[in-house]
């Protein structure tokens, strides 16, 4: 769903899409056919921010469960070992103390200078710690490559505003219906 959410969010923001196109055109020198290299992927700094912001708003796993290995005390309450605790990443990523205007799609939150001082566990789309997703680097590489290949040749337009989405969290976070976009060939 990460690629779908990214394309949907990009399609809502022509200004952000223009910035991605500028970055891709600079990297590929308007050659829309040559394969993407790892060096190209490393240069896609703004696209990286866009994908992270999309995952902030729509994490694939909106809830992560963990079983406590030992008792912990939270606000004076003891939570015993063996308890399954749930982390609602969907809500964590919308904490206005960490992400001002949390409902706004703002990739610049993830520019290096804007991440300074942010707690490393404030943003955990792939979980964190010793049980984090072992495939997260591959997932990000795949997402970046697919989205870059689409946007090198096309403009996209999302057909449904965010307030019309009906989110459902089953195994993954998805819309209860298609995320409709229109694809236009770039000039």
Tab-separated table of C-alpha atoms in Angstrom:
chain	number	residue	atom	x	y	z
A	1	UNK	CA	0.000	0.000	0.000
A	2	UNK	CA	2.972	2.341	0.473
A	3	UNK	CA	3.327	2.996	-3.255
A	4	UNK	CA	-0.418	3.564	-3.616
A	5	UNK	CA	-0.498	6.022	-0.708
A	6	UNK	CA	2.560	7.850	-2.041
A	7	UNK	CA	1.070	8.279	-5.520
A	8	UNK	CA	-2.238	9.360	-4.003
A	9	UNK	CA	-0.586	12.007	-1.797
A	10	UNK	CA	1.618	13.274	-4.622
A	11	UNK	CA	-1.434	13.509	-6.869
A	12	UNK	CA	-3.113	15.832	-4.366
A	13	UNK	CA	-0.211	18.305	-4.382
A	14	UNK	CA	0.878	19.599	-7.825
A	15	UNK	CA	3.444	21.877	-6.128
A	16	UNK	CA	5.143	18.905	-4.490
A	17	UNK	CA	4.916	16.914	-7.702
A	18	UNK	CA	6.675	19.778	-9.537
A	19	UNK	CA	9.521	19.631	-7.020
A	20	UNK	CA	9.856	15.872	-7.521
A	21	UNK	CA	9.877	16.358	-11.294
A	22	UNK	CA	12.594	19.009	-10.942
A	23	UNK	CA	14.706	16.639	-8.848
A	24	UNK	CA	14.225	13.738	-11.274
A	25	UNK	CA	14.961	15.920	-14.318
A	26	UNK	CA	18.176	17.129	-12.662
A	27	UNK	CA	19.260	13.573	-11.854
A	28	UNK	CA	18.351	12.030	-15.209
A	29	UNK	CA	19.052	15.048	-17.440
A	30	UNK	CA	15.646	14.550	-19.089
A	31	UNK	CA	16.555	10.959	-20.102
A	32	UNK	CA	13.341	9.194	-19.132
A	33	UNK	CA	14.425	5.796	-20.420
A	34	UNK	CA	17.713	4.891	-18.757
A	35	UNK	CA	17.493	2.512	-15.809
A	36	UNK	CA	17.704	3.905	-12.301
A	37	UNK	CA	21.003	3.226	-10.533
A	38	UNK	CA	21.771	3.101	-6.821
A	39	UNK	CA	23.605	6.417	-7.223
A	40	UNK	CA	20.403	7.922	-8.676
A	41	UNK	CA	18.407	6.599	-5.716
A	42	UNK	CA	20.863	8.195	-3.266
A	43	UNK	CA	20.384	11.556	-5.007
A	44	UNK	CA	16.582	11.472	-4.640
A	45	UNK	CA	16.599	13.421	-1.376
A	46	UNK	CA	13.309	15.253	-1.846
A	47	UNK	CA	11.489	12.135	-3.068
A	48	UNK	CA	12.762	10.385	0.059
A	49	UNK	CA	11.129	13.114	2.190
A	50	UNK	CA	7.877	12.753	0.233
A	51	UNK	CA	7.776	8.994	0.776
A	52	UNK	CA	8.504	9.351	4.492
A	53	UNK	CA	5.753	11.938	4.871
A	54	UNK	CA	3.322	9.644	3.070
A	55	UNK	CA	4.266	6.825	5.461
A	56	UNK	CA	3.830	9.186	8.391
A	57	UNK	CA	0.231	9.896	7.424
A	58	UNK	CA	-0.595	6.400	6.185
A	59	UNK	CA	1.712	3.824	7.819
A	60	UNK	CA	1.255	0.368	6.334
A	61	UNK	CA	0.903	-1.021	9.844
A	62	UNK	CA	-1.277	1.430	11.782
A	63	UNK	CA	-0.881	-0.619	14.986
A	64	UNK	CA	2.116	-2.614	16.215
A	65	UNK	CA	1.828	-5.129	19.064
A	66	UNK	CA	4.549	-6.271	21.445
A	67	UNK	CA	4.489	-8.543	24.495
A	68	UNK	CA	6.254	-7.108	27.535
A	69	UNK	CA	9.193	-9.184	28.735
A	70	UNK	CA	9.261	-7.471	32.134
A	71	UNK	CA	7.025	-5.306	34.290
A	72	UNK	CA	7.086	-1.600	33.459
A	73	UNK	CA	5.634	1.402	35.261
A	74	UNK	CA	3.822	4.053	33.238
A	75	UNK	CA	2.486	7.111	35.062
A	76	UNK	CA	2.469	5.197	38.352
A	77	UNK	CA	0.675	2.141	36.949
A	78	UNK	CA	2.416	-1.214	36.734
A	79	UNK	CA	1.958	-3.068	33.477
A	80	UNK	CA	2.945	-6.699	34.114
A	81	UNK	CA	5.248	-8.834	32.003
A	82	UNK	CA	3.335	-10.897	29.458
A	83	UNK	CA	0.934	-8.053	28.659
A	84	UNK	CA	0.488	-7.324	24.969
A	85	UNK	CA	0.908	-3.600	24.394
A	86	UNK	CA	-0.253	-1.918	21.226
A	87	UNK	CA	1.452	1.093	19.654
A	88	UNK	CA	-0.892	3.046	17.396
A	89	UNK	CA	1.580	4.367	14.811
A	90	UNK	CA	-1.301	6.038	12.983
A	91	UNK	CA	-1.859	8.249	16.043
A	92	UNK	CA	1.795	8.518	17.096
A	93	UNK	CA	2.610	10.038	13.702
A	94	UNK	CA	-0.131	12.633	14.226
A	95	UNK	CA	1.203	13.960	17.539
A	96	UNK	CA	1.072	17.772	17.109
A	97	UNK	CA	3.873	18.226	19.655
A	98	UNK	CA	6.210	16.375	17.291
A	99	UNK	CA	4.571	17.091	13.927
A	100	UNK	CA	2.931	20.551	13.913
A	101	UNK	CA	-0.209	20.661	11.744
A	102	UNK	CA	-0.140	16.858	11.639
A	103	UNK	CA	-2.898	16.449	9.042
A	104	UNK	CA	-1.003	18.569	6.486
A	105	UNK	CA	1.107	16.678	3.930
A	106	UNK	CA	4.474	18.415	4.348
A	107	UNK	CA	7.536	16.492	3.102
A	108	UNK	CA	9.857	19.204	4.403
A	109	UNK	CA	9.309	17.753	7.896
A	110	UNK	CA	11.855	15.150	6.831
A	111	UNK	CA	14.583	17.455	5.566
A	112	UNK	CA	17.672	16.748	7.642
A	113	UNK	CA	17.615	20.129	9.374
A	114	UNK	CA	13.958	19.647	10.388
A	115	UNK	CA	14.580	16.199	11.911
A	116	UNK	CA	17.267	17.435	14.293
A	117	UNK	CA	16.169	16.910	17.877
A	118	UNK	CA	13.194	14.703	17.001
A	119	UNK	CA	13.047	11.566	19.133
A	120	UNK	CA	14.055	8.578	16.972
A	121	UNK	CA	10.909	6.689	18.007
A	122	UNK	CA	8.528	9.525	17.076
A	123	UNK	CA	8.382	8.132	13.530
A	124	UNK	CA	8.298	4.335	13.240
A	125	UNK	CA	6.509	3.192	10.067
A	126	UNK	CA	8.599	-0.009	10.099
A	127	UNK	CA	8.589	-0.379	13.897
A	128	UNK	CA	11.861	0.154	15.767
A	129	UNK	CA	14.353	-1.575	17.966
A	130	UNK	CA	15.423	-5.213	17.741
A	131	UNK	CA	12.116	-6.341	16.188
A	132	UNK	CA	11.853	-3.742	13.451
A	133	UNK	CA	11.074	-4.715	9.871
A	134	UNK	CA	14.100	-6.429	8.348
A	135	UNK	CA	12.823	-5.538	4.870
A	136	UNK	CA	12.500	-1.785	5.390
A	137	UNK	CA	15.515	-0.839	3.252
A	138	UNK	CA	14.287	-3.021	0.412
A	139	UNK	CA	10.756	-1.628	0.779
A	140	UNK	CA	12.022	1.961	0.602
A	141	UNK	CA	14.251	1.153	-2.382
A	142	UNK	CA	11.345	-0.491	-4.184
A	143	UNK	CA	8.959	2.352	-3.368
A	144	UNK	CA	11.421	5.026	-4.443
A	145	UNK	CA	12.254	3.205	-7.696
A	146	UNK	CA	8.625	2.585	-8.667
A	147	UNK	CA	7.434	6.107	-7.822
A	148	UNK	CA	10.440	7.662	-9.602
A	149	UNK	CA	9.803	5.566	-12.722
A	150	UNK	CA	6.138	6.592	-12.773
A	151	UNK	CA	6.904	10.292	-12.260
A	152	UNK	CA	9.769	10.428	-14.757
A	153	UNK	CA	7.221	9.941	-17.532
A	154	UNK	CA	3.917	11.019	-16.014
A	155	UNK	CA	1.978	13.539	-13.967
A	156	UNK	CA	-0.614	12.148	-11.644
A	157	UNK	CA	-3.791	13.646	-10.305
A	158	UNK	CA	-5.703	12.241	-7.352
A	159	UNK	CA	-9.426	12.223	-8.002
A	160	UNK	CA	-10.714	12.012	-4.431
A	161	UNK	CA	-9.972	14.532	-1.652
A	162	UNK	CA	-8.643	13.253	1.671
A	163	UNK	CA	-11.904	14.003	3.467
A	164	UNK	CA	-13.650	11.423	1.257
A	165	UNK	CA	-11.330	8.577	2.272
A	166	UNK	CA	-12.754	5.764	4.407
A	167	UNK	CA	-9.753	4.225	6.113
A	168	UNK	CA	-9.841	0.661	7.324
A	169	UNK	CA	-7.145	-1.077	9.341
A	170	UNK	CA	-7.201	-4.790	8.759
A	171	UNK	CA	-3.773	-6.341	8.253
A	172	UNK	CA	-2.617	-3.076	6.653
A	173	UNK	CA	-4.010	0.448	6.504
A	174	UNK	CA	-6.014	0.927	3.328
A	175	UNK	CA	-8.896	2.878	1.921
A	176	UNK	CA	-12.232	1.077	1.821
A	177	UNK	CA	-12.327	1.427	-1.941
A	178	UNK	CA	-9.848	2.359	-4.637
A	179	UNK	CA	-7.406	5.256	-4.376
A	180	UNK	CA	-8.338	6.797	-7.696
A	181	UNK	CA	-5.705	8.683	-9.673
A	182	UNK	CA	-5.539	9.964	-13.239
A	183	UNK	CA	-2.254	9.560	-15.100
A	184	UNK	CA	-1.093	12.076	-17.738
A	185	UNK	CA	1.980	11.706	-19.936
A	186	UNK	CA	4.532	14.432	-19.187
A	187	UNK	CA	5.420	16.817	-21.986
